[in-house]
Coordinates of N, CA and C in Angstrom, one line a residue:
Chain A
E10 N 45.0 75.2 145.3 CA 44.2 74.1 145.0 C 44.7 72.6 145.7
P11 N 43.9 71.9 146.2 CA 44.1 70.7 146.8 C 45.0 69.8 146.1
E12 N 45.6 69.2 146.9 CA 46.8 68.5 146.0 C 47.2 67.1 146.7
V13 N 47.5 66.2 145.7 CA 47.7 64.8 146.4 C 49.6 64.7 146.6
T14 N 49.9 64.5 148.0 CA 51.2 64.4 148.3 C 52.0 63.1 148.3
Q15 N 53.0 62.7 147.5 CA 53.4 61.6 147.9 C 55.1 61.5 148.2
T16 N 55.4 60.8 149.1 CA 57.0 60.9 149.5 C 57.3 59.0 149.6
P17 N 58.5 58.8 149.4 CA 59.6 59.8 148.8 C 59.2 60.1 147.3
S18 N 59.8 61.2 146.8 CA 59.8 61.2 145.2 C 60.6 60.2 144.8
H19 N 62.0 59.7 145.2 CA 62.9 59.3 144.7 C 63.3 58.0 145.6
Q20 N 63.2 56.6 145.6 CA 63.7 55.7 146.5 C 64.8 54.8 145.7
V21 N 65.9 54.5 146.2 CA 66.8 53.5 145.7 C 66.9 52.5 146.5
T22 N 66.3 51.3 146.5 CA 66.6 50.0 147.2 C 67.4 48.7 146.5
Q23 N 67.7 48.1 147.4 CA 68.1 46.5 147.2 C 67.4 45.6 146.8
M24 N 67.4 44.8 145.6 CA 66.7 43.8 145.6 C 66.2 42.8 146.8
G25 N 65.0 42.5 146.9 CA 64.7 41.6 148.3 C 64.5 42.6 149.3
Q26 N 64.6 43.6 149.2 CA 64.2 44.7 150.3 C 62.7 45.1 150.2
E27 N 62.2 45.4 151.7 CA 60.9 46.0 151.4 C 60.8 47.5 151.6
V28 N 59.8 48.1 150.6 CA 59.6 49.5 150.3 C 58.1 49.7 150.9
I29 N 58.1 51.0 151.4 CA 56.8 51.7 151.5 C 56.8 52.9 151.1
L30 N 55.8 53.0 150.2 CA 55.2 54.5 149.4 C 53.9 55.0 150.0
R31 N 54.4 56.2 150.2 CA 53.2 57.0 151.1 C 52.5 58.2 150.3
C32 N 51.3 58.2 150.7 CA 50.6 59.3 150.1 C 49.5 59.9 150.9
V33 N 49.2 61.2 150.9 CA 48.6 61.6 151.3 C 47.2 62.4 150.5
P34 N 46.0 61.8 150.3 CA 45.0 62.5 149.5 C 44.4 63.5 149.9
I35 N 43.9 64.1 148.7 CA 43.1 65.2 149.2 C 41.9 64.9 150.5
S36 N 42.0 65.7 151.3 CA 41.3 65.3 152.6 C 39.8 65.1 152.5
N37 N 39.1 65.5 151.8 CA 37.4 65.0 151.8 C 37.7 63.9 150.6
H38 N 38.4 63.5 149.9 CA 38.1 62.2 149.1 C 38.2 60.9 149.6
L39 N 37.6 60.0 149.1 CA 37.1 58.9 149.9 C 37.8 57.4 148.9
Y40 N 37.9 58.0 147.6 CA 38.5 56.5 146.8 C 39.9 56.7 146.6
F41 N 40.6 55.9 146.9 CA 42.2 56.0 146.4 C 42.6 54.8 145.5
Y42 N 43.6 55.2 144.7 CA 44.2 54.3 144.0 C 45.6 54.4 143.7
W43 N 46.2 53.5 143.4 CA 47.7 53.3 143.0 C 47.7 52.7 141.1
Y44 N 48.7 53.7 140.7 CA 49.1 53.3 139.5 C 50.5 53.2 139.4
R45 N 51.2 52.6 138.5 CA 52.7 52.6 138.0 C 53.1 52.8 136.8
Q46 N 54.3 53.1 136.5 CA 54.6 53.4 134.9 C 56.1 53.0 134.9
I47 N 56.2 51.8 134.6 CA 57.5 51.6 134.0 C 58.1 52.2 132.9
L48 N 59.4 52.5 133.0 CA 60.0 53.6 131.9 C 59.8 52.9 130.7
G49 N 59.2 53.9 129.8 CA 59.0 53.5 128.2 C 57.5 52.9 128.2
Q50 N 56.7 52.6 129.2 CA 55.4 51.8 129.3 C 54.4 52.7 129.8
K51 N 53.1 52.4 129.4 CA 52.0 53.1 129.8 C 52.0 53.0 131.4
V52 N 51.0 54.0 131.8 CA 50.8 53.9 133.0 C 49.5 52.9 133.2
E53 N 49.7 51.8 134.1 CA 48.8 51.2 134.4 C 48.2 50.9 135.9
F54 N 46.9 50.5 135.9 CA 46.3 50.5 137.2 C 46.9 49.2 138.2
L55 N 46.9 49.8 139.4 CA 47.3 48.6 140.1 C 46.2 47.9 141.2
V56 N 45.7 49.3 141.8 CA 44.6 49.1 142.9 C 43.8 50.3 143.2
S57 N 42.6 49.8 143.6 CA 41.5 50.8 144.3 C 41.1 50.5 145.7
F58 N 41.1 51.4 146.4 CA 40.7 51.3 147.9 C 39.5 52.4 148.1
Y59 N 38.8 51.8 149.1 CA 37.2 52.4 149.7 C 36.8 51.8 150.3
N60 N 36.5 53.0 151.6 CA 36.0 52.2 152.9 C 37.0 51.1 153.3
N61 N 38.1 51.7 153.4 CA 39.2 50.9 154.3 C 39.5 49.2 153.6
E62 N 39.0 49.1 152.3 CA 39.0 47.6 152.0 C 39.3 47.8 150.3
I63 N 40.3 46.8 150.1 CA 40.4 47.0 148.5 C 39.1 46.8 147.4
S64 N 38.8 47.7 146.4 CA 37.8 47.7 145.7 C 38.2 46.7 144.6
E65 N 39.2 47.2 143.9 CA 39.6 46.4 142.8 C 41.3 46.1 142.6
K66 N 41.7 45.1 142.2 CA 43.0 45.0 142.1 C 43.2 44.3 140.6
S67 N 44.5 44.9 140.0 CA 44.8 44.1 138.8 C 45.6 42.8 139.0
E68 N 46.1 42.1 137.8 CA 46.7 40.9 137.9 C 48.3 41.4 138.4
I69 N 48.6 42.3 138.4 CA 50.0 42.8 138.6 C 50.0 43.1 140.3
F70 N 49.0 43.3 141.1 CA 48.9 43.3 142.2 C 49.0 41.8 143.1
D71 N 49.8 41.4 143.3 CA 49.6 40.0 143.7 C 50.0 40.2 145.3
D72 N 50.7 39.1 145.6 CA 51.0 38.9 147.1 C 52.0 39.9 147.8
Q73 N 52.8 40.2 146.7 CA 53.7 41.2 147.0 C 53.6 42.3 147.3
F74 N 52.2 42.6 146.9 CA 52.0 44.2 147.2 C 50.7 44.4 148.2
S75 N 50.8 45.2 149.1 CA 49.9 45.5 149.9 C 49.4 47.0 150.0
V76 N 48.3 47.5 150.4 CA 47.9 48.6 150.8 C 47.1 48.9 152.0
E77 N 47.4 50.1 152.7 CA 46.8 50.2 153.8 C 46.2 51.8 153.9
R78 N 45.2 52.0 155.2 CA 45.1 53.5 155.3 C 45.3 53.4 156.8
P79 N 46.5 53.5 157.0 CA 47.0 53.5 158.7 C 46.2 54.7 159.5
D80 N 45.9 55.7 159.0 CA 45.4 56.9 159.7 C 44.2 57.4 158.9
G81 N 43.9 58.8 159.2 CA 42.7 59.4 158.7 C 43.4 60.2 157.4
S82 N 44.8 60.0 157.4 CA 45.3 60.8 156.2 C 46.2 60.4 155.1
N83 N 47.0 59.2 155.5 CA 47.8 58.8 154.8 C 47.3 57.2 154.1
F84 N 47.8 57.0 152.8 CA 47.6 55.8 152.3 C 48.9 55.2 151.4
T85 N 49.1 53.8 151.8 CA 50.5 53.5 151.7 C 50.1 52.3 150.5
L86 N 51.4 52.2 150.0 CA 51.6 51.1 149.1 C 52.9 50.2 149.4
K87 N 52.7 49.1 149.9 CA 54.1 48.2 150.6 C 54.6 47.3 149.6
I88 N 55.8 47.3 149.2 CA 56.0 46.1 148.3 C 57.0 45.3 148.8
R89 N 56.8 44.2 149.3 CA 57.7 43.4 149.9 C 58.6 42.6 148.7
S90 N 59.8 42.4 149.1 CA 60.8 41.9 148.7 C 60.9 42.1 147.3
T91 N 61.3 43.2 147.1 CA 61.4 43.9 146.0 C 62.2 43.3 144.6
K92 N 61.9 43.3 143.4 CA 62.6 42.7 142.3 C 62.8 43.8 141.4
L93 N 63.8 43.5 140.3 CA 64.1 44.4 139.5 C 63.2 45.1 138.6
E94 N 62.4 44.3 138.3 CA 61.3 44.5 137.4 C 60.2 45.3 138.3
D95 N 60.3 45.7 139.6 CA 59.5 46.7 140.5 C 59.8 48.1 140.2
S96 N 61.0 48.4 139.4 CA 61.4 49.5 139.2 C 60.6 50.3 138.3
A97 N 60.2 51.4 138.6 CA 58.9 52.3 138.1 C 58.5 53.5 138.7
M98 N 57.9 54.2 138.0 CA 57.3 55.3 138.9 C 55.7 55.0 139.3
Y99 N 55.5 55.2 140.8 CA 54.6 54.8 141.2 C 53.7 56.1 141.7
F100 N 52.1 56.4 140.8 CA 51.5 57.3 141.3 C 50.2 56.9 141.9
C101 N 50.2 57.8 143.1 CA 49.1 57.7 143.7 C 47.8 58.8 143.2
A102 N 46.4 58.3 143.5 CA 45.5 59.3 143.0 C 44.5 59.0 144.4
S103 N 43.5 60.2 144.0 CA 42.5 59.9 144.8 C 41.3 60.9 144.1
K104 N 39.7 60.0 144.6 CA 38.9 60.8 143.8 C 37.6 61.1 145.1
G105 N 37.0 62.2 144.6 CA 36.0 62.6 145.7 C 34.6 61.9 145.0
T106 N 33.7 62.2 145.7 CA 32.4 61.6 145.4 C 30.9 62.7 145.0
S107 N 31.2 64.0 145.2 CA 30.3 64.9 144.9 C 30.3 65.0 143.4
S108 N 28.9 65.8 143.1 CA 28.9 65.9 141.5 C 29.8 66.1 140.6
G109 N 30.1 65.6 139.5 CA 31.1 65.9 138.7 C 32.6 65.4 139.1
A110 N 32.6 64.6 140.2 CA 33.6 64.0 140.7 C 34.3 63.0 140.3
N111 N 34.2 62.6 138.7 CA 34.6 61.7 138.5 C 35.6 61.5 137.8
V112 N 36.7 62.0 138.4 CA 38.1 62.7 137.9 C 38.9 62.5 139.2
L113 N 40.4 61.7 138.6 CA 41.3 61.6 139.7 C 42.2 62.7 139.7
T114 N 42.5 62.9 141.0 CA 43.7 63.8 141.1 C 44.9 62.8 141.5
F115 N 46.0 63.0 140.8 CA 47.3 62.4 140.8 C 48.2 63.2 141.3
G116 N 49.0 62.3 142.3 CA 50.4 62.6 142.8 C 51.5 63.2 142.1
A117 N 52.4 63.6 142.2 CA 53.5 63.7 141.2 C 54.6 62.5 141.1
G118 N 54.0 61.4 141.9 CA 54.6 60.4 141.9 C 56.1 59.9 142.4
S119 N 56.2 58.8 143.1 CA 57.3 58.2 143.6 C 58.0 57.1 142.7
R120 N 59.7 57.5 142.5 CA 60.3 56.8 141.6 C 60.9 55.8 142.4
L121 N 60.7 54.4 142.0 CA 61.5 53.5 142.7 C 62.6 53.1 141.6
T122 N 63.6 52.7 142.3 CA 64.6 52.3 141.7 C 65.4 50.9 142.5
V123 N 65.3 49.6 142.0 CA 65.6 48.5 142.7 C 67.0 47.9 141.8
L124 N 67.8 48.1 142.9 CA 69.3 47.6 142.1 C 69.7 46.2 142.4
Chain B
A5 N 36.4 45.3 128.0 CA 37.4 45.6 128.4 C 37.6 46.8 127.7
Q6 N 38.6 47.7 128.4 CA 38.9 48.9 127.7 C 40.5 48.9 127.2
S7 N 40.2 49.8 126.0 CA 41.7 49.9 125.5 C 41.8 51.4 125.0
V8 N 43.1 51.9 124.9 CA 43.3 53.1 124.1 C 44.9 53.1 123.5
T9 N 44.7 53.6 122.3 CA 45.9 53.6 121.2 C 46.1 55.3 121.0
Q10 N 47.2 55.7 121.2 CA 47.5 57.1 120.8 C 48.7 56.7 119.6
L11 N 48.1 57.5 118.7 CA 48.8 57.3 117.3 C 50.2 58.3 117.3
G12 N 51.2 57.9 117.2 CA 52.4 59.0 117.6 C 52.7 58.8 118.7
S13 N 54.1 58.3 119.1 CA 54.5 58.5 120.4 C 55.3 60.1 120.5
H14 N 55.5 60.5 119.5 CA 56.3 62.0 119.7 C 55.7 63.0 118.5
V15 N 55.6 64.1 118.6 CA 54.8 65.0 118.2 C 55.8 66.2 118.0
S16 N 56.0 66.9 117.0 CA 56.6 68.0 117.0 C 55.8 69.1 116.2
V17 N 55.9 70.3 116.6 CA 55.1 71.5 116.1 C 55.9 73.0 116.4
S18 N 56.0 73.8 115.4 CA 56.3 74.9 115.5 C 55.4 75.9 116.5
E19 N 56.0 76.8 117.0 CA 55.2 77.5 117.9 C 54.4 78.5 117.3
G20 N 53.2 78.1 117.8 CA 51.7 78.7 117.0 C 51.1 78.2 115.8
A21 N 51.2 77.0 115.7 CA 51.1 76.0 115.1 C 49.9 75.2 115.8
L22 N 48.8 74.3 114.8 CA 47.7 73.4 115.4 C 48.6 72.5 116.0
V23 N 48.2 72.2 117.2 CA 48.6 70.8 118.0 C 47.5 69.9 117.6
L24 N 47.4 68.7 117.2 CA 46.8 67.3 117.0 C 47.5 66.3 117.7
L25 N 46.6 65.7 118.8 CA 47.5 64.6 119.3 C 46.0 63.5 119.3
R26 N 46.4 62.6 118.6 CA 45.5 61.4 118.4 C 45.3 60.3 119.4
C27 N 44.2 60.0 119.4 CA 43.5 59.1 120.6 C 42.2 58.4 119.8
N28 N 42.4 56.9 120.0 CA 41.2 56.0 119.7 C 40.9 54.9 120.4
Y29 N 39.8 54.6 121.2 CA 39.4 54.1 122.2 C 38.7 52.8 121.8
S30 N 38.6 51.9 122.7 CA 37.7 50.8 122.4 C 37.2 50.7 124.3
S31 N 35.8 50.6 124.1 CA 35.0 50.1 125.3 C 33.8 49.7 125.2
S32 N 33.6 48.7 126.5 CA 32.2 47.6 125.8 C 31.0 48.6 126.5
V33 N 31.3 49.6 127.3 CA 30.4 50.4 127.5 C 30.6 51.7 127.2
P34 N 29.3 52.9 127.5 CA 29.8 54.2 127.1 C 30.9 54.9 127.9
P35 N 31.8 55.3 127.1 CA 33.0 56.0 127.7 C 33.2 57.1 128.6
Y36 N 33.7 57.1 129.8 CA 34.5 58.3 129.9 C 35.8 58.4 129.5
L37 N 36.2 59.5 128.9 CA 37.2 59.7 128.5 C 38.0 61.1 129.2
F38 N 39.3 60.9 129.1 CA 40.4 62.1 129.8 C 41.4 62.3 129.2
W39 N 42.1 63.4 129.1 CA 43.3 63.6 128.7 C 43.9 64.4 129.9
Y40 N 45.2 63.8 130.0 CA 46.1 64.2 131.4 C 47.2 64.7 130.6
V41 N 48.1 65.8 131.1 CA 49.4 65.9 130.8 C 50.3 66.0 131.6
Q42 N 51.6 65.6 131.7 CA 52.6 65.3 132.4 C 53.6 66.1 132.2
Y43 N 53.9 67.2 132.8 CA 55.1 67.9 132.6 C 56.5 67.6 133.3
P44 N 57.5 67.7 133.1 CA 58.6 67.1 133.8 C 58.7 67.3 135.2
N45 N 59.1 65.9 135.8 CA 59.0 65.8 137.4 C 57.5 66.3 138.0
Q46 N 56.8 66.3 137.4 CA 55.3 66.5 138.2 C 54.3 65.3 137.6
G47 N 53.4 65.5 138.5 CA 52.4 64.4 138.2 C 51.3 64.6 137.2
L48 N 50.4 63.9 136.9 CA 49.4 64.0 135.9 C 48.4 65.1 136.1
Q49 N 48.3 65.9 135.6 CA 47.1 66.7 135.4 C 46.0 66.6 134.7
L50 N 44.8 66.9 135.2 CA 43.9 66.8 134.0 C 44.0 67.9 133.1
L51 N 43.7 67.7 131.9 CA 43.6 68.6 130.7 C 42.0 68.8 130.8
L52 N 41.4 67.8 130.5 CA 39.9 67.9 130.1 C 39.0 66.4 130.2
K53 N 38.0 66.3 130.2 CA 37.1 65.3 130.1 C 35.9 65.0 129.7
Y54 N 35.6 64.1 129.0 CA 34.3 63.6 128.5 C 33.5 62.7 129.3
T55 N 32.1 63.1 129.5 CA 31.5 62.6 130.7 C 29.9 62.2 129.9
S56 N 30.0 62.3 128.8 CA 28.3 61.7 127.9 C 27.5 63.1 128.0
A57 N 28.3 64.0 128.0 CA 27.7 65.5 127.6 C 27.7 66.1 126.3
A58 N 28.2 67.2 126.3 CA 28.5 67.8 124.9 C 30.1 67.1 124.2
T59 N 29.7 66.8 122.9 CA 30.7 66.1 122.5 C 31.9 67.0 122.4
L60 N 32.1 68.1 122.1 CA 33.0 69.1 122.2 C 33.3 69.5 123.6
V61 N 34.6 69.2 123.8 CA 34.8 69.4 125.5 C 36.2 70.2 125.1
K62 N 35.8 71.3 126.1 CA 37.1 72.4 126.4 C 37.8 72.2 127.6
G63 N 39.1 72.3 127.8 CA 39.8 72.4 128.7 C 40.7 73.5 129.2
I64 N 41.7 73.2 129.9 CA 42.6 74.1 130.3 C 43.6 74.6 129.2
N65 N 44.1 75.8 129.3 CA 45.3 76.0 128.5 C 45.0 76.1 127.2
G66 N 43.8 76.3 127.0 CA 43.1 76.4 125.1 C 43.0 74.9 124.6
F67 N 43.1 73.8 125.3 CA 42.7 72.5 124.7 C 41.4 72.3 124.7
E68 N 41.1 71.4 123.7 CA 40.1 70.8 123.5 C 40.1 69.6 122.7
A69 N 38.8 68.9 122.9 CA 39.0 67.6 122.3 C 37.4 67.2 121.9
E70 N 37.4 66.6 120.8 CA 35.9 66.3 120.4 C 35.8 64.6 120.2
F71 N 34.7 64.1 120.9 CA 34.4 62.6 121.1 C 33.5 62.7 119.8
K72 N 33.9 61.6 119.3 CA 33.1 60.9 117.8 C 33.1 59.4 118.2
K73 N 31.7 59.3 118.5 CA 31.7 57.8 118.5 C 31.8 56.7 117.7
S74 N 31.4 57.3 116.1 CA 31.3 56.5 115.1 C 32.8 56.2 114.8
E75 N 34.0 57.0 115.0 CA 35.1 56.9 114.6 C 36.0 56.3 116.0
T76 N 35.3 56.1 117.3 CA 35.9 55.8 118.4 C 37.2 56.4 118.7
S77 N 36.9 58.0 118.5 CA 38.1 58.7 118.7 C 37.6 59.7 119.7
F78 N 38.8 60.5 120.1 CA 38.9 61.4 121.1 C 40.1 62.2 121.0
H79 N 40.2 63.1 119.8 CA 41.6 63.6 119.4 C 41.9 65.0 120.1
L80 N 42.8 65.1 120.6 CA 43.0 66.4 121.5 C 43.7 67.6 120.6
T81 N 43.5 68.8 120.5 CA 43.7 69.8 119.8 C 43.8 70.9 120.4
K82 N 44.8 71.9 119.8 CA 44.9 73.2 120.7 C 45.1 74.1 119.0
P83 N 44.5 75.2 119.0 CA 44.7 76.2 117.7 C 45.9 76.5 117.5
S84 N 46.5 77.1 118.5 CA 48.2 77.6 118.6 C 49.2 77.3 119.5
A85 N 49.9 76.4 119.3 CA 51.1 75.8 120.1 C 51.7 76.7 121.1
H86 N 52.0 76.7 122.1 CA 53.1 77.5 122.9 C 54.3 76.4 123.6
M87 N 55.2 77.3 123.9 CA 56.6 76.7 124.2 C 56.3 75.8 125.5
R88 N 55.2 76.5 126.3 CA 55.1 75.9 127.5 C 54.0 74.6 127.6
D89 N 53.5 74.3 126.3 CA 52.6 73.2 126.0 C 53.6 72.0 125.9
A90 N 54.8 72.1 125.8 CA 55.8 70.9 125.6 C 55.6 70.2 127.1
A91 N 55.0 68.6 126.6 CA 54.9 67.9 127.6 C 54.3 66.5 127.2
E92 N 54.2 65.7 128.1 CA 53.5 64.2 127.7 C 52.3 64.3 127.7
Y93 N 51.6 63.9 126.9 CA 50.0 63.8 127.0 C 49.4 62.6 127.0
F94 N 48.7 62.2 128.1 CA 48.1 60.9 127.9 C 46.5 60.9 128.0
C95 N 45.9 59.9 127.1 CA 44.5 59.8 126.7 C 44.4 58.6 127.5
A96 N 43.1 58.5 128.3 CA 42.6 57.8 129.2 C 41.0 57.3 129.2
V97 N 40.8 56.2 129.6 CA 39.2 55.8 129.3 C 38.8 55.2 130.7
D98 N 37.9 55.3 131.5 CA 37.3 54.8 132.6 C 36.4 53.6 132.6
A99 N 36.6 52.7 133.1 CA 36.1 51.5 133.1 C 34.6 51.7 133.5
G100 N 34.2 52.6 134.2 CA 32.9 52.9 134.5 C 32.2 52.1 135.4
G101 N 31.1 52.0 136.0 CA 30.2 51.1 136.4 C 30.5 51.0 138.2
T102 N 30.9 49.9 138.6 CA 31.6 49.7 139.8 C 33.2 50.2 139.9
S103 N 33.5 50.2 138.5 CA 35.2 50.3 138.6 C 35.3 51.6 138.2
Y104 N 34.7 52.8 138.5 CA 34.9 54.0 138.7 C 36.2 54.3 138.9
G105 N 37.5 55.3 137.9 CA 38.6 55.4 138.8 C 39.8 54.5 138.3
K106 N 39.3 53.3 137.3 CA 40.2 52.6 136.9 C 40.4 52.8 135.6
L107 N 41.2 53.7 135.7 CA 41.8 54.0 134.0 C 42.4 53.3 133.4
T108 N 42.2 53.2 131.7 CA 43.3 52.6 131.2 C 43.8 53.6 130.6
F109 N 45.1 53.9 130.2 CA 46.0 54.8 129.5 C 46.5 54.5 128.2
G110 N 46.6 55.3 127.3 CA 47.2 55.2 126.2 C 48.8 55.2 126.6
Q111 N 49.6 55.1 125.3 CA 51.2 55.1 125.8 C 51.6 56.2 125.6
G112 N 51.0 57.4 125.7 CA 51.8 58.9 125.9 C 52.2 59.5 124.4
T113 N 52.1 60.5 124.5 CA 52.6 61.5 123.4 C 53.2 62.4 123.8
I114 N 54.7 62.7 123.4 CA 55.7 63.9 123.7 C 55.2 64.6 122.9
L115 N 54.8 66.1 123.4 CA 54.9 67.2 122.6 C 55.9 67.9 122.6
T116 N 56.7 68.2 121.4 CA 57.8 69.3 121.2 C 57.2 70.2 120.7
V117 N 57.6 71.5 121.3 CA 57.1 72.5 120.6 C 58.7 73.2 120.1
H118 N 58.7 73.8 119.0 CA 60.1 74.6 118.6 C 59.8 76.0 118.1
P119 N 60.5 76.8 118.3 CA 60.6 78.3 117.6 C 60.3 78.6 116.4

């Protein structure tokens, strides 16, 4: 079954460093998303991306964050100047456009720890 | 705006017993509702979805959920729990319209199954 692949599975970084989290969505999907889950809290929407641009972003997704689809397969989340409160599990998801496709397929997540 | 409330952050049942995980939602539009399951160190896997067709929805692994508009509920049930059902379960509502794929999650319910 097709799956969404995320790397790295776990990254530890120092406060103030830049981090790039990578995702390979399902190959024929056109909608891409990032969600995050801070330990003990709800999974929350960060951003959606379609046709090479951001469709919607939450209030969390400020100038510290950016997304990019640098080639035909990868979808990245960049976090500049990381803060302690950025420590979380980050989930990538993708969605197709065919009938019955209103379903997101999630990756296994990338756990970010900021020290 | 949408919101989801899952009653009970932890539910414990005996193997073979009924599983009932509660979810109430709030939505300004007819909702698309989902249940996802997360096994340890894995991503969010779709269990089932409600998309305005039949109100009783059957999913994978013997789970089902019933959409009750009058009660704004979408509770998840399984007649007989198995040890492999131990996981965290998330109820989610889709914002719909131009925000398809923007999910609002509940806080999750950890299901423990004991022999």
